[in-house]
């Protein structure tokens, strides 16, 4: 999407910084966790999010440290449309977006 020729979808900053093929090569080899510490598939030690677990934990710690929620909050769930393969993809036939990734959001009136 960032490299799209469509002037509304593309991002010139991304295009000027790096080609799409170089970005794909970098993300192919970029790992945030050591693959040798991953448990075997099917075992209780297996973690579907192992490759990004360090990023998830760092984000969680930073949210706990820096986000101070107020008294007025709104908690909601949403669906991000996604047609690819993903182990946690949801199917809800009665919703406008039937297949995708389910998200939970918490909004504070100060964050709006």
PDB file of N, CA and C in Angstrom:
ATOM      1  N   UNK A   1       0.815  -1.182   0.000  1.00  0.00           N
ATOM      2  CA  UNK A   1       0.000   0.000   0.000  1.00  0.00           C
ATOM      3  C   UNK A   1       0.868   1.259   0.000  1.00  0.00           C
ATOM      4  N   UNK A   2       1.941   1.278   0.787  1.00  0.00           N
ATOM      5  CA  UNK A   2       2.785   2.466   0.852  1.00  0.00           C
ATOM      6  C   UNK A   2       3.430   2.770  -0.493  1.00  0.00           C
ATOM      7  N   UNK A   3       3.666   1.734  -1.303  1.00  0.00           N
ATOM      8  CA  UNK A   3       4.343   1.905  -2.580  1.00  0.00           C
ATOM      9  C   UNK A   3       3.352   1.985  -3.736  1.00  0.00           C
ATOM     10  N   UNK A   4       2.081   2.133  -3.449  1.00  0.00           N
ATOM     11  CA  UNK A   4       1.050   2.189  -4.481  1.00  0.00           C
ATOM     12  C   UNK A   4       1.272   3.392  -5.395  1.00  0.00           C
ATOM     13  N   UNK A   5       0.932   3.222  -6.672  1.00  0.00           N
ATOM     14  CA  UNK A   5       1.014   4.325  -7.630  1.00  0.00           C
ATOM     15  C   UNK A   5      -0.165   5.284  -7.473  1.00  0.00           C
ATOM     16  N   UNK A   6      -1.208   4.852  -6.792  1.00  0.00           N
ATOM     17  CA  UNK A   6      -2.367   5.695  -6.538  1.00  0.00           C
ATOM     18  C   UNK A   6      -1.957   6.817  -5.589  1.00  0.00           C
ATOM     19  N   UNK A   7      -2.194   8.063  -5.989  1.00  0.00           N
ATOM     20  CA  UNK A   7      -1.723   9.192  -5.171  1.00  0.00           C
ATOM     21  C   UNK A   7      -2.431   9.295  -3.823  1.00  0.00           C
ATOM     22  N   UNK A   8      -3.594   8.664  -3.677  1.00  0.00           N
ATOM     23  CA  UNK A   8      -4.300   8.696  -2.400  1.00  0.00           C
ATOM     24  C   UNK A   8      -3.844   7.584  -1.458  1.00  0.00           C
ATOM     25  N   UNK A   9      -3.360   6.482  -2.009  1.00  0.00           N
ATOM     26  CA  UNK A   9      -2.949   5.346  -1.182  1.00  0.00           C
ATOM     27  C   UNK A   9      -1.448   5.297  -0.944  1.00  0.00           C
ATOM     28  N   UNK A  10      -0.666   5.708  -1.924  1.00  0.00           N
ATOM     29  CA  UNK A  10       0.788   5.631  -1.805  1.00  0.00           C
ATOM     30  C   UNK A  10       1.340   6.656  -0.830  1.00  0.00           C
ATOM     31  N   UNK A  11       2.560   6.414  -0.369  1.00  0.00           N
ATOM     32  CA  UNK A  11       3.233   7.323   0.550  1.00  0.00           C
ATOM     33  C   UNK A  11       4.603   7.641  -0.031  1.00  0.00           C
ATOM     34  N   UNK A  12       4.780   8.873  -0.489  1.00  0.00           N
ATOM     35  CA  UNK A  12       6.018   9.254  -1.162  1.00  0.00           C
ATOM     36  C   UNK A  12       7.230   9.129  -0.244  1.00  0.00           C
ATOM     37  N   UNK A  13       7.046   9.359   1.044  1.00  0.00           N
ATOM     38  CA  UNK A  13       8.155   9.216   1.991  1.00  0.00           C
ATOM     39  C   UNK A  13       8.699   7.799   2.015  1.00  0.00           C
ATOM     40  N   UNK A  14       7.816   6.808   2.018  1.00  0.00           N
ATOM     41  CA  UNK A  14       8.249   5.409   1.970  1.00  0.00           C
ATOM     42  C   UNK A  14       8.931   5.106   0.646  1.00  0.00           C
ATOM     43  N   UNK A  15       8.351   5.584  -0.450  1.00  0.00           N
ATOM     44  CA  UNK A  15       8.912   5.317  -1.776  1.00  0.00           C
ATOM     45  C   UNK A  15      10.313   5.900  -1.916  1.00  0.00           C
ATOM     46  N   UNK A  16      10.513   7.100  -1.364  1.00  0.00           N
ATOM     47  CA  UNK A  16      11.822   7.750  -1.462  1.00  0.00           C
ATOM     48  C   UNK A  16      12.860   7.093  -0.568  1.00  0.00           C
ATOM     49  N   UNK A  17      12.430   6.479   0.521  1.00  0.00           N
ATOM     50  CA  UNK A  17      13.351   5.897   1.490  1.00  0.00           C
ATOM     51  C   UNK A  17      13.806   4.503   1.113  1.00  0.00           C
ATOM     52  N   UNK A  18      12.883   3.668   0.639  1.00  0.00           N
ATOM     53  CA  UNK A  18      13.226   2.262   0.410  1.00  0.00           C
ATOM     54  C   UNK A  18      12.297   1.661  -0.642  1.00  0.00           C
ATOM     55  N   UNK A  19      12.853   0.805  -1.484  1.00  0.00           N
ATOM     56  CA  UNK A  19      12.023   0.125  -2.479  1.00  0.00           C
ATOM     57  C   UNK A  19      11.193  -0.967  -1.799  1.00  0.00           C
ATOM     58  N   UNK A  20      10.104  -1.349  -2.441  1.00  0.00           N
ATOM     59  CA  UNK A  20       9.237  -2.386  -1.885  1.00  0.00           C
ATOM     60  C   UNK A  20       9.967  -3.728  -1.782  1.00  0.00           C
ATOM     61  N   UNK A  21      10.774  -4.059  -2.797  1.00  0.00           N
ATOM     62  CA  UNK A  21      11.482  -5.346  -2.760  1.00  0.00           C
ATOM     63  C   UNK A  21      12.517  -5.370  -1.635  1.00  0.00           C
ATOM     64  N   UNK A  22      13.193  -4.242  -1.380  1.00  0.00           N
ATOM     65  CA  UNK A  22      14.158  -4.199  -0.270  1.00  0.00           C
ATOM     66  C   UNK A  22      13.434  -4.352   1.065  1.00  0.00           C
ATOM     67  N   UNK A  23      12.293  -3.690   1.227  1.00  0.00           N
ATOM     68  CA  UNK A  23      11.509  -3.815   2.452  1.00  0.00           C
ATOM     69  C   UNK A  23      11.098  -5.267   2.683  1.00  0.00           C
ATOM     70  N   UNK A  24      10.633  -5.942   1.637  1.00  0.00           N
ATOM     71  CA  UNK A  24      10.226  -7.346   1.775  1.00  0.00           C
ATOM     72  C   UNK A  24      11.404  -8.233   2.146  1.00  0.00           C
ATOM     73  N   UNK A  25      12.590  -7.965   1.564  1.00  0.00           N
ATOM     74  CA  UNK A  25      13.768  -8.761   1.919  1.00  0.00           C
ATOM     75  C   UNK A  25      14.146  -8.548   3.382  1.00  0.00           C
ATOM     76  N   UNK A  26      14.073  -7.302   3.852  1.00  0.00           N
ATOM     77  CA  UNK A  26      14.409  -7.022   5.251  1.00  0.00           C
ATOM     78  C   UNK A  26      13.431  -7.697   6.206  1.00  0.00           C
ATOM     79  N   UNK A  27      12.144  -7.611   5.937  1.00  0.00           N
ATOM     80  CA  UNK A  27      11.163  -8.213   6.845  1.00  0.00           C
ATOM     81  C   UNK A  27      11.219  -9.734   6.817  1.00  0.00           C
ATOM     82  N   UNK A  28      11.726 -10.301   5.736  1.00  0.00           N
ATOM     83  CA  UNK A  28      11.872 -11.753   5.668  1.00  0.00           C
ATOM     84  C   UNK A  28      12.890 -12.251   6.687  1.00  0.00           C
ATOM     85  N   UNK A  29      13.921 -11.454   6.941  1.00  0.00           N
ATOM     86  CA  UNK A  29      14.991 -11.875   7.839  1.00  0.00           C
ATOM     87  C   UNK A  29      14.958 -11.191   9.198  1.00  0.00           C
ATOM     88  N   UNK A  30      14.020 -10.297   9.416  1.00  0.00           N
ATOM     89  CA  UNK A  30      13.922  -9.577  10.685  1.00  0.00           C
ATOM     90  C   UNK A  30      13.198 -10.438  11.713  1.00  0.00           C
ATOM     91  N   UNK A  31      13.857 -10.717  12.813  1.00  0.00           N
ATOM     92  CA  UNK A  31      13.254 -11.478  13.901  1.00  0.00           C
ATOM     93  C   UNK A  31      13.462 -10.704  15.195  1.00  0.00           C
ATOM     94  N   UNK A  32      12.469 -10.684  16.032  1.00  0.00           N
ATOM     95  CA  UNK A  32      12.561  -9.995  17.308  1.00  0.00           C
ATOM     96  C   UNK A  32      12.787 -10.961  18.458  1.00  0.00           C
ATOM     97  N   UNK A  33      12.877 -12.251  18.158  1.00  0.00           N
ATOM     98  CA  UNK A  33      13.040 -13.255  19.191  1.00  0.00           C
ATOM     99  C   UNK A  33      13.885 -14.398  18.643  1.00  0.00           C
ATOM    100  N   UNK A  34      14.513 -15.150  19.511  1.00  0.00           N
ATOM    101  CA  UNK A  34      15.370 -16.267  19.119  1.00  0.00           C
ATOM    102  C   UNK A  34      14.514 -17.489  18.796  1.00  0.00           C
ATOM    103  N   UNK A  35      14.597 -17.966  17.560  1.00  0.00           N
ATOM    104  CA  UNK A  35      13.773 -19.107  17.134  1.00  0.00           C
ATOM    105  C   UNK A  35      14.132 -20.400  17.854  1.00  0.00           C
ATOM    106  N   UNK A  36      15.346 -20.510  18.375  1.00  0.00           N
ATOM    107  CA  UNK A  36      15.750 -21.755  19.037  1.00  0.00           C
ATOM    108  C   UNK A  36      15.060 -21.940  20.386  1.00  0.00           C
ATOM    109  N   UNK A  37      14.500 -20.870  20.949  1.00  0.00           N
ATOM    110  CA  UNK A  37      13.814 -20.980  22.241  1.00  0.00           C
ATOM    111  C   UNK A  37      12.335 -21.332  22.081  1.00  0.00           C
ATOM    112  N   UNK A  38      11.852 -21.412  20.854  1.00  0.00           N
ATOM    113  CA  UNK A  38      10.453 -21.749  20.587  1.00  0.00           C
ATOM    114  C   UNK A  38      10.219 -23.236  20.819  1.00  0.00           C
ATOM    115  N   UNK A  39       9.149 -23.562  21.505  1.00  0.00           N
ATOM    116  CA  UNK A  39       8.786 -24.963  21.731  1.00  0.00           C
ATOM    117  C   UNK A  39       8.261 -25.598  20.456  1.00  0.00           C
ATOM    118  N   UNK A  40       8.228 -26.921  20.394  1.00  0.00           N
ATOM    119  CA  UNK A  40       7.723 -27.597  19.195  1.00  0.00           C
ATOM    120  C   UNK A  40       6.216 -27.400  19.015  1.00  0.00           C
ATOM    121  N   UNK A  41       5.780 -27.421  17.766  1.00  0.00           N
ATOM    122  CA  UNK A  41       4.357 -27.259  17.451  1.00  0.00           C
ATOM    123  C   UNK A  41       3.556 -28.362  18.135  1.00  0.00           C
ATOM    124  N   UNK A  42       2.461 -27.972  18.758  1.00  0.00           N
ATOM    125  CA  UNK A  42       1.602 -28.935  19.440  1.00  0.00           C
ATOM    126  C   UNK A  42       1.912 -29.097  20.913  1.00  0.00           C
ATOM    127  N   UNK A  43       3.070 -28.612  21.354  1.00  0.00           N
ATOM    128  CA  UNK A  43       3.417 -28.729  22.773  1.00  0.00           C
ATOM    129  C   UNK A  43       2.863 -27.528  23.540  1.00  0.00           C
ATOM    130  N   UNK A  44       2.721 -27.634  24.860  1.00  0.00           N
ATOM    131  CA  UNK A  44       2.229 -26.496  25.655  1.00  0.00           C
ATOM    132  C   UNK A  44       3.170 -25.294  25.609  1.00  0.00           C
ATOM    133  N   UNK A  45       4.448 -25.513  25.293  1.00  0.00           N
ATOM    134  CA  UNK A  45       5.417 -24.416  25.245  1.00  0.00           C
ATOM    135  C   UNK A  45       5.364 -23.643  23.927  1.00  0.00           C
ATOM    136  N   UNK A  46       4.608 -24.153  22.940  1.00  0.00           N
ATOM    137  CA  UNK A  46       4.556 -23.492  21.633  1.00  0.00           C
ATOM    138  C   UNK A  46       3.786 -22.184  21.743  1.00  0.00           C
ATOM    139  N   UNK A  47       4.352 -21.115  21.197  1.00  0.00           N
ATOM    140  CA  UNK A  47       3.744 -19.788  21.248  1.00  0.00           C
ATOM    141  C   UNK A  47       3.539 -19.297  19.819  1.00  0.00           C
ATOM    142  N   UNK A  48       2.287 -19.103  19.425  1.00  0.00           N
ATOM    143  CA  UNK A  48       1.980 -18.628  18.080  1.00  0.00           C
ATOM    144  C   UNK A  48       2.587 -17.258  17.817  1.00  0.00           C
ATOM    145  N   UNK A  49       2.760 -16.463  18.841  1.00  0.00           N
ATOM    146  CA  UNK A  49       3.274 -15.102  18.685  1.00  0.00           C
ATOM    147  C   UNK A  49       4.733 -14.990  19.109  1.00  0.00           C
ATOM    148  N   UNK A  50       5.459 -16.092  19.087  1.00  0.00           N
ATOM    149  CA  UNK A  50       6.840 -16.129  19.564  1.00  0.00           C
ATOM    150  C   UNK A  50       7.733 -15.091  18.876  1.00  0.00           C
ATOM    151  N   UNK A  51       7.609 -14.946  17.564  1.00  0.00           N
ATOM    152  CA  UNK A  51       8.503 -14.049  16.830  1.00  0.00           C
ATOM    153  C   UNK A  51       8.318 -12.590  17.218  1.00  0.00           C
ATOM    154  N   UNK A  52       7.141 -12.215  17.702  1.00  0.00           N
ATOM    155  CA  UNK A  52       6.915 -10.827  18.096  1.00  0.00           C
ATOM    156  C   UNK A  52       6.608 -10.690  19.586  1.00  0.00           C
ATOM    157  N   UNK A  53       6.812 -11.750  20.365  1.00  0.00           N
ATOM    158  CA  UNK A  53       6.496 -11.728  21.794  1.00  0.00           C
ATOM    159  C   UNK A  53       7.249 -10.613  22.520  1.00  0.00           C
ATOM    160  N   UNK A  54       8.527 -10.390  22.188  1.00  0.00           N
ATOM    161  CA  UNK A  54       9.311  -9.336  22.848  1.00  0.00           C
ATOM    162  C   UNK A  54       8.689  -7.963  22.590  1.00  0.00           C
ATOM    163  N   UNK A  55       8.229  -7.722  21.375  1.00  0.00           N
ATOM    164  CA  UNK A  55       7.585  -6.452  21.041  1.00  0.00           C
ATOM    165  C   UNK A  55       6.264  -6.292  21.793  1.00  0.00           C
ATOM    166  N   UNK A  56       5.495  -7.360  21.882  1.00  0.00           N
ATOM    167  CA  UNK A  56       4.224  -7.316  22.611  1.00  0.00           C
ATOM    168  C   UNK A  56       4.459  -6.996  24.084  1.00  0.00           C
ATOM    169  N   UNK A  57       5.427  -7.659  24.691  1.00  0.00           N
ATOM    170  CA  UNK A  57       5.716  -7.426  26.113  1.00  0.00           C
ATOM    171  C   UNK A  57       6.241  -6.017  26.358  1.00  0.00           C
ATOM    172  N   UNK A  58       7.099  -5.516  25.472  1.00  0.00           N
ATOM    173  CA  UNK A  58       7.614  -4.153  25.619  1.00  0.00           C
ATOM    174  C   UNK A  58       6.468  -3.141  25.510  1.00  0.00           C
ATOM    175  N   UNK A  59       5.574  -3.351  24.561  1.00  0.00           N
ATOM    176  CA  UNK A  59       4.428  -2.457  24.393  1.00  0.00           C
ATOM    177  C   UNK A  59       3.525  -2.504  25.621  1.00  0.00           C
ATOM    178  N   UNK A  60       3.258  -3.694  26.133  1.00  0.00           N
ATOM    179  CA  UNK A  60       2.413  -3.840  27.325  1.00  0.00           C
ATOM    180  C   UNK A  60       3.017  -3.107  28.523  1.00  0.00           C
ATOM    181  N   UNK A  61       4.330  -3.289  28.744  1.00  0.00           N
ATOM    182  CA  UNK A  61       5.000  -2.608  29.868  1.00  0.00           C
ATOM    183  C   UNK A  61       4.940  -1.089  29.710  1.00  0.00           C
ATOM    184  N   UNK A  62       5.160  -0.591  28.495  1.00  0.00           N
ATOM    185  CA  UNK A  62       5.118   0.852  28.271  1.00  0.00           C
ATOM    186  C   UNK A  62       3.714   1.412  28.454  1.00  0.00           C
ATOM    187  N   UNK A  63       2.692   0.672  28.030  1.00  0.00           N
ATOM    188  CA  UNK A  63       1.321   1.120  28.266  1.00  0.00           C
ATOM    189  C   UNK A  63       1.045   1.208  29.761  1.00  0.00           C
ATOM    190  N   UNK A  64       1.467   0.205  30.511  1.00  0.00           N
ATOM    191  CA  UNK A  64       1.240   0.222  31.955  1.00  0.00           C
ATOM    192  C   UNK A  64       2.003   1.362  32.626  1.00  0.00           C
ATOM    193  N   UNK A  65       3.158   1.695  32.114  1.00  0.00           N
ATOM    194  CA  UNK A  65       3.985   2.731  32.715  1.00  0.00           C
ATOM    195  C   UNK A  65       3.503   4.136  32.365  1.00  0.00           C
ATOM    196  N   UNK A  66       3.096   4.370  31.106  1.00  0.00           N
ATOM    197  CA  UNK A  66       2.858   5.731  30.643  1.00  0.00           C
ATOM    198  C   UNK A  66       1.392   6.108  30.440  1.00  0.00           C
ATOM    199  N   UNK A  67       0.505   5.160  30.301  1.00  0.00           N
ATOM    200  CA  UNK A  67      -0.906   5.492  30.078  1.00  0.00           C
ATOM    201  C   UNK A  67      -1.624   5.530  31.425  1.00  0.00           C
ATOM    202  N   UNK A  68      -2.164   6.689  31.755  1.00  0.00           N
ATOM    203  CA  UNK A  68      -2.911   6.862  32.994  1.00  0.00           C
ATOM    204  C   UNK A  68      -4.380   7.102  32.639  1.00  0.00           C
ATOM    205  N   UNK A  69      -5.206   6.053  32.672  1.00  0.00           N
ATOM    206  CA  UNK A  69      -6.603   6.224  32.272  1.00  0.00           C
ATOM    207  C   UNK A  69      -7.379   7.077  33.267  1.00  0.00           C
ATOM    208  N   UNK A  70      -8.325   7.820  32.738  1.00  0.00           N
ATOM    209  CA  UNK A  70      -9.187   8.645  33.576  1.00  0.00           C
ATOM    210  C   UNK A  70     -10.409   7.873  34.040  1.00  0.00           C
ATOM    211  N   UNK A  71     -11.386   8.605  34.564  1.00  0.00           N
ATOM    212  CA  UNK A  71     -12.588   7.967  35.098  1.00  0.00           C
ATOM    213  C   UNK A  71     -13.588   7.598  34.013  1.00  0.00           C
ATOM    214  N   UNK A  72     -13.628   8.348  32.926  1.00  0.00           N
ATOM    215  CA  UNK A  72     -14.604   8.107  31.857  1.00  0.00           C
ATOM    216  C   UNK A  72     -13.946   7.306  30.740  1.00  0.00           C
ATOM    217  N   UNK A  73     -14.352   6.050  30.612  1.00  0.00           N
ATOM    218  CA  UNK A  73     -13.768   5.177  29.600  1.00  0.00           C
ATOM    219  C   UNK A  73     -14.865   4.483  28.815  1.00  0.00           C
ATOM    220  N   UNK A  74     -14.519   4.125  27.595  1.00  0.00           N
ATOM    221  CA  UNK A  74     -15.423   3.354  26.751  1.00  0.00           C
ATOM    222  C   UNK A  74     -14.668   2.135  26.245  1.00  0.00           C
ATOM    223  N   UNK A  75     -15.231   0.958  26.456  1.00  0.00           N
ATOM    224  CA  UNK A  75     -14.614  -0.285  26.003  1.00  0.00           C
ATOM    225  C   UNK A  75     -15.503  -0.863  24.910  1.00  0.00           C
ATOM    226  N   UNK A  76     -14.881  -1.212  23.782  1.00  0.00           N
ATOM    227  CA  UNK A  76     -15.647  -1.713  22.647  1.00  0.00           C
ATOM    228  C   UNK A  76     -14.838  -2.771  21.916  1.00  0.00           C
ATOM    229  N   UNK A  77     -15.521  -3.556  21.115  1.00  0.00           N
ATOM    230  CA  UNK A  77     -14.835  -4.529  20.267  1.00  0.00           C
ATOM    231  C   UNK A  77     -15.101  -4.157  18.818  1.00  0.00           C
ATOM    232  N   UNK A  78     -14.170  -4.519  17.976  1.00  0.00           N
ATOM    233  CA  UNK A  78     -14.310  -4.227  16.556  1.00  0.00           C
ATOM    234  C   UNK A  78     -13.706  -5.350  15.738  1.00  0.00           C
ATOM    235  N   UNK A  79     -13.869  -5.239  14.444  1.00  0.00           N
ATOM    236  CA  UNK A  79     -13.337  -6.254  13.544  1.00  0.00           C
ATOM    237  C   UNK A  79     -12.563  -5.553  12.436  1.00  0.00           C
ATOM    238  N   UNK A  80     -11.341  -6.012  12.203  1.00  0.00           N
ATOM    239  CA  UNK A  80     -10.528  -5.521  11.101  1.00  0.00           C
ATOM    240  C   UNK A  80     -10.653  -6.538   9.978  1.00  0.00           C
ATOM    241  N   UNK A  81     -11.135  -6.086   8.828  1.00  0.00           N
ATOM    242  CA  UNK A  81     -11.330  -6.996   7.693  1.00  0.00           C
ATOM    243  C   UNK A  81      -9.990  -7.597   7.292  1.00  0.00           C
ATOM    244  N   UNK A  82      -9.956  -8.925   7.184  1.00  0.00           N
ATOM    245  CA  UNK A  82      -8.727  -9.634   6.815  1.00  0.00           C
ATOM    246  C   UNK A  82      -9.097 -10.932   6.129  1.00  0.00           C
ATOM    247  N   UNK A  83      -8.564 -11.137   4.921  1.00  0.00           N
ATOM    248  CA  UNK A  83      -8.904 -12.330   4.147  1.00  0.00           C
ATOM    249  C   UNK A  83      -7.765 -13.336   4.097  1.00  0.00           C
ATOM    250  N   UNK A  84      -6.617 -13.003   4.649  1.00  0.00           N
ATOM    251  CA  UNK A  84      -5.466 -13.901   4.609  1.00  0.00           C
ATOM    252  C   UNK A  84      -5.541 -14.990   5.663  1.00  0.00           C
ATOM    253  N   UNK A  85      -4.442 -15.706   5.808  1.00  0.00           N
ATOM    254  CA  UNK A  85      -4.351 -16.781   6.800  1.00  0.00           C
ATOM    255  C   UNK A  85      -3.870 -16.199   8.122  1.00  0.00           C
ATOM    256  N   UNK A  86      -4.577 -16.499   9.177  1.00  0.00           N
ATOM    257  CA  UNK A  86      -4.238 -16.009  10.513  1.00  0.00           C
ATOM    258  C   UNK A  86      -4.907 -16.942  11.509  1.00  0.00           C
ATOM    259  N   UNK A  87      -4.141 -17.427  12.480  1.00  0.00           N
ATOM    260  CA  UNK A  87      -4.672 -18.454  13.386  1.00  0.00           C
ATOM    261  C   UNK A  87      -5.827 -17.959  14.247  1.00  0.00           C
ATOM    262  N   UNK A  88      -5.924 -16.668  14.488  1.00  0.00           N
ATOM    263  CA  UNK A  88      -6.967 -16.149  15.375  1.00  0.00           C
ATOM    264  C   UNK A  88      -8.069 -15.417  14.608  1.00  0.00           C
ATOM    265  N   UNK A  89      -8.213 -15.711  13.329  1.00  0.00           N
ATOM    266  CA  UNK A  89      -9.240 -15.046  12.534  1.00  0.00           C
ATOM    267  C   UNK A  89     -10.621 -15.446  13.044  1.00  0.00           C
ATOM    268  N   UNK A  90     -11.522 -14.478  13.111  1.00  0.00           N
ATOM    269  CA  UNK A  90     -12.872 -14.692  13.627  1.00  0.00           C
ATOM    270  C   UNK A  90     -13.882 -14.692  12.482  1.00  0.00           C
ATOM    271  N   UNK A  91     -14.984 -15.387  12.679  1.00  0.00           N
ATOM    272  CA  UNK A  91     -16.095 -15.369  11.734  1.00  0.00           C
ATOM    273  C   UNK A  91     -17.366 -15.037  12.494  1.00  0.00           C
ATOM    274  N   UNK A  92     -17.996 -13.920  12.129  1.00  0.00           N
ATOM    275  CA  UNK A  92     -19.262 -13.522  12.738  1.00  0.00           C
ATOM    276  C   UNK A  92     -20.249 -13.224  11.608  1.00  0.00           C
ATOM    277  N   UNK A  93     -21.143 -14.159  11.308  1.00  0.00           N
ATOM    278  CA  UNK A  93     -22.008 -14.028  10.132  1.00  0.00           C
ATOM    279  C   UNK A  93     -22.998 -12.869  10.185  1.00  0.00           C
ATOM    280  N   UNK A  94     -23.345 -12.386  11.362  1.00  0.00           N
ATOM    281  CA  UNK A  94     -24.358 -11.336  11.469  1.00  0.00           C
ATOM    282  C   UNK A  94     -23.782  -9.921  11.425  1.00  0.00           C
ATOM    283  N   UNK A  95     -22.474  -9.781  11.324  1.00  0.00           N
ATOM    284  CA  UNK A  95     -21.836  -8.463  11.348  1.00  0.00           C
ATOM    285  C   UNK A  95     -21.540  -7.981   9.927  1.00  0.00           C
ATOM    286  N   UNK A  96     -21.379  -6.661   9.735  1.00  0.00           N
ATOM    287  CA  UNK A  96     -21.031  -6.144   8.405  1.00  0.00           C
ATOM    288  C   UNK A  96     -19.680  -6.677   7.910  1.00  0.00           C
ATOM    289  N   UNK A  97     -18.694  -6.761   8.792  1.00  0.00           N
ATOM    290  CA  UNK A  97     -17.411  -7.384   8.461  1.00  0.00           C
ATOM    291  C   UNK A  97     -17.474  -8.789   9.045  1.00  0.00           C
ATOM    292  N   UNK A  98     -17.606  -9.775   8.183  1.00  0.00           N
ATOM    293  CA  UNK A  98     -17.856 -11.142   8.650  1.00  0.00           C
ATOM    294  C   UNK A  98     -16.589 -11.894   9.049  1.00  0.00           C
ATOM    295  N   UNK A  99     -15.485 -11.652   8.353  1.00  0.00           N
ATOM    296  CA  UNK A  99     -14.231 -12.357   8.645  1.00  0.00           C
ATOM    297  C   UNK A  99     -13.127 -11.346   8.879  1.00  0.00           C
ATOM    298  N   UNK A 100     -12.340 -11.593   9.911  1.00  0.00           N
ATOM    299  CA  UNK A 100     -11.231 -10.693  10.181  1.00  0.00           C
ATOM    300  C   UNK A 100     -10.630 -10.923  11.545  1.00  0.00           C
ATOM    301  N   UNK A 101      -9.870  -9.927  11.978  1.00  0.00           N
ATOM    302  CA  UNK A 101      -9.209  -9.988  13.281  1.00  0.00           C
ATOM    303  C   UNK A 101     -10.029  -9.175  14.277  1.00  0.00           C
ATOM    304  N   UNK A 102     -10.427  -9.810  15.341  1.00  0.00           N
ATOM    305  CA  UNK A 102     -11.214  -9.154  16.379  1.00  0.00           C
ATOM    306  C   UNK A 102     -10.281  -8.305  17.238  1.00  0.00           C
ATOM    307  N   UNK A 103     -10.697  -7.081  17.517  1.00  0.00           N
ATOM    308  CA  UNK A 103      -9.907  -6.192  18.360  1.00  0.00           C
ATOM    309  C   UNK A 103     -10.767  -5.686  19.515  1.00  0.00           C
ATOM    310  N   UNK A 104     -10.121  -5.361  20.592  1.00  0.00           N
ATOM    311  CA  UNK A 104     -10.778  -4.724  21.728  1.00  0.00           C
ATOM    312  C   UNK A 104     -10.126  -3.370  21.924  1.00  0.00           C
ATOM    313  N   UNK A 105     -10.938  -2.353  22.133  1.00  0.00           N
ATOM    314  CA  UNK A 105     -10.409  -1.007  22.308  1.00  0.00           C
ATOM    315  C   UNK A 105     -10.904  -0.412  23.615  1.00  0.00           C
ATOM    316  N   UNK A 106     -10.066   0.400  24.193  1.00  0.00           N
ATOM    317  CA  UNK A 106     -10.417   1.147  25.396  1.00  0.00           C
ATOM    318  C   UNK A 106     -10.082   2.606  25.121  1.00  0.00           C
ATOM    319  N   UNK A 107     -11.084   3.457  25.178  1.00  0.00           N
ATOM    320  CA  UNK A 107     -10.891   4.868  24.885  1.00  0.00           C
ATOM    321  C   UNK A 107     -11.223   5.688  26.117  1.00  0.00           C
ATOM    322  N   UNK A 108     -10.339   6.596  26.432  1.00  0.00           N
ATOM    323  CA  UNK A 108     -10.528   7.529  27.532  1.00  0.00           C
ATOM    324  C   UNK A 108     -10.967   8.857  26.914  1.00  0.00           C
ATOM    325  N   UNK A 109     -11.776   9.616  27.596  1.00  0.00           N
ATOM    326  CA  UNK A 109     -12.233  10.870  27.013  1.00  0.00           C
ATOM    327  C   UNK A 109     -11.064  11.821  26.780  1.00  0.00           C
ATOM    328  N   UNK A 110      -9.966  11.680  27.513  1.00  0.00           N
ATOM    329  CA  UNK A 110      -8.794  12.522  27.279  1.00  0.00           C
ATOM    330  C   UNK A 110      -8.020  12.093  26.036  1.00  0.00           C
ATOM    331  N   UNK A 111      -8.180  10.845  25.600  1.00  0.00           N
ATOM    332  CA  UNK A 111      -7.462  10.338  24.435  1.00  0.00           C
ATOM    333  C   UNK A 111      -8.175  10.658  23.130  1.00  0.00           C
ATOM    334  N   UNK A 112      -9.391  11.148  23.205  1.00  0.00           N
ATOM    335  CA  UNK A 112     -10.170  11.403  21.987  1.00  0.00           C
ATOM    336  C   UNK A 112      -9.638  12.597  21.238  1.00  0.00           C
TER     337      UNK A 112
END
